[in-house]
Coordinates of C-alpha atoms in Angstrom, one line a residue:
M1 CA 45.9 34.9 -44.2
L2 CA 42.8 33.7 -42.4
S3 CA 39.9 36.0 -41.7
L4 CA 39.0 36.9 -38.1
G5 CA 35.8 34.7 -38.4
A6 CA 37.8 31.7 -39.4
I7 CA 40.2 32.2 -36.6
L8 CA 37.4 32.5 -34.1
V9 CA 35.7 29.4 -35.4
Q10 CA 38.9 27.4 -35.4
N11 CA 39.5 28.5 -31.8
L12 CA 36.0 27.5 -30.8
V13 CA 36.3 24.1 -32.5
S14 CA 39.6 23.4 -30.8
R15 CA 38.3 24.3 -27.4
V16 CA 35.1 22.2 -27.8
S17 CA 37.1 19.2 -29.1
D18 CA 39.5 19.5 -26.2
R19 CA 36.6 19.5 -23.7
V20 CA 35.0 16.5 -25.5
D21 CA 38.3 14.6 -25.4
E22 CA 38.7 15.4 -21.8
T23 CA 35.2 14.3 -20.9
V24 CA 35.6 11.0 -22.9
D25 CA 38.8 10.3 -21.1
I26 CA 37.3 10.9 -17.7
A27 CA 34.3 8.7 -18.6
K28 CA 36.5 5.9 -19.8
R29 CA 38.6 6.0 -16.5
S30 CA 35.4 6.1 -14.5
V31 CA 33.9 3.1 -16.2
I32 CA 37.1 1.0 -15.9
A33 CA 37.5 2.0 -12.2
G34 CA 33.8 1.1 -11.6
L35 CA 34.2 -2.3 -13.2
V36 CA 37.3 -3.1 -11.2
I37 CA 35.6 -1.9 -8.0
G38 CA 32.5 -3.9 -8.8
V39 CA 34.5 -7.1 -9.4
L40 CA 36.5 -6.6 -6.1
L41 CA 33.3 -6.0 -4.2
I42 CA 31.6 -9.1 -5.6
T43 CA 34.7 -11.1 -4.8
A44 CA 34.7 -9.8 -1.2
Y45 CA 31.0 -10.5 -0.8
V46 CA 31.4 -14.1 -2.1
L47 CA 34.4 -14.7 0.1
T48 CA 32.4 -13.4 3.1
I49 CA 29.6 -15.8 2.4
V50 CA 32.0 -18.7 2.0
G51 CA 33.7 -17.8 5.2
A52 CA 30.4 -17.6 7.0
A53 CA 29.4 -21.0 5.6
V54 CA 32.7 -22.5 6.7
L55 CA 32.3 -21.0 10.2
L56 CA 28.7 -22.1 10.6
S57 CA 29.5 -25.6 9.2
E58 CA 32.1 -26.1 11.9
R59 CA 29.6 -25.4 14.5
Y60 CA 26.3 -26.7 13.1
G61 CA 27.3 -29.0 10.2
T62 CA 27.5 -28.3 6.5
V63 CA 23.9 -29.0 5.5
A64 CA 22.5 -26.9 8.4
A65 CA 24.8 -24.0 7.7
L66 CA 24.0 -23.9 4.0
F67 CA 20.3 -24.1 4.6
G68 CA 20.5 -21.5 7.3
L69 CA 22.4 -19.1 5.0
A70 CA 20.0 -19.8 2.2
G71 CA 17.0 -19.1 4.4
G72 CA 18.5 -15.9 5.7
F73 CA 19.2 -14.6 2.2
L74 CA 15.7 -15.6 1.1
L75 CA 14.2 -13.7 4.1
L76 CA 16.4 -10.7 3.2
A77 CA 15.3 -10.9 -0.5
L78 CA 11.6 -10.9 0.6
I79 CA 12.1 -7.9 2.8
V80 CA 13.8 -6.0 0.0
L81 CA 11.0 -7.0 -2.4
A82 CA 8.3 -5.8 0.1
V83 CA 10.1 -2.4 0.5
A84 CA 10.4 -2.0 -3.3
A85 CA 6.8 -2.9 -3.8
A86 CA 5.6 -0.4 -1.2
G87 CA 7.8 2.3 -2.8
N88 CA 6.3 1.5 -6.2
R89 CA 2.8 1.6 -4.9
R90 CA 3.4 5.0 -3.3
E91 CA 4.9 6.4 -6.5
R92 CA 2.0 5.0 -8.5
E93 CA -0.5 6.7 -6.2
L94 CA 1.4 10.1 -6.4
R95 CA 1.4 9.8 -10.2
R96 CA -2.4 9.2 -10.1
L97 CA -2.9 12.2 -7.9
R98 CA -0.8 14.4 -10.2
R99 CA -2.8 13.3 -13.2
Q100 CA -6.0 14.2 -11.4
Q101 CA -4.7 17.6 -10.6
L102 CA -3.6 18.2 -14.2
T103 CA -7.0 17.1 -15.4
A104 CA -8.7 19.5 -13.0
R105 CA -6.5 22.3 -14.2
R106 CA -7.2 21.5 -17.8
D107 CA -10.9 21.5 -17.2
L108 CA -10.6 24.8 -15.4
M109 CA -8.7 26.3 -18.3
A110 CA -11.4 25.1 -20.7
A111 CA -14.1 26.7 -18.5
A112 CA -12.1 29.9 -18.3
A113 CA -11.8 30.0 -22.1
T114 CA -15.6 29.6 -22.5
V115 CA -16.3 32.3 -19.9
T116 CA -13.8 34.6 -21.6
M117 CA -15.5 34.3 -24.9
K118 CA -19.0 35.0 -23.5
K119 CA -18.2 37.7 -21.0
P120 CA -15.0 39.7 -21.7
L121 CA -15.3 41.7 -18.5
A122 CA -15.1 38.4 -16.5
A123 CA -11.9 37.5 -18.2
T124 CA -9.9 39.7 -15.9
A125 CA -11.3 38.0 -12.8
V126 CA -10.8 34.6 -14.4
A127 CA -7.2 35.4 -15.3
L128 CA -6.5 36.6 -11.7
A129 CA -8.1 33.4 -10.3
L130 CA -6.1 31.2 -12.7
G131 CA -2.9 33.0 -11.8
F132 CA -3.5 32.4 -8.2
L133 CA -4.5 28.8 -8.6
L134 CA -1.8 27.8 -11.1
A135 CA 1.0 29.7 -9.4
P136 CA 4.1 27.5 -8.7
K137 CA 3.8 25.8 -5.4
S138 CA 6.5 25.1 -2.9
R139 CA 8.6 22.1 -3.9
R140 CA 8.7 20.9 -0.2
K141 CA 7.0 17.6 0.4
D142 CA 4.9 17.5 3.5
D143 CA 4.3 13.7 3.5

């Protein structure tokens, strides 16, 4: 006869393995569905471009239609590149500002430690000031 501990451990292991198996099955289905959807979307995109090329070639000629589509996609790619570059520049600036704030807080902590060692009575005032300055801020972005 199994002990109560062994029964509980066996129950726990079976529940965990069931959850892991379920999660793996869901992940496999999601990956397969994602791949099929991706292939279908790429196919639809390519057929749309080919259809647009055929339609434009009937009206303007084959060479003009292909150069027009190529130019349009080049322009679209440059716009996306500019938007991504602006987002990266903004994120880099925000990281720089956060680093400066952390450096200032670290310097403040070092100064507080020095003051605490020299003047124990001032430690209370420093602790209150640090608590006020380092309190969690609102997560809302105002920019």
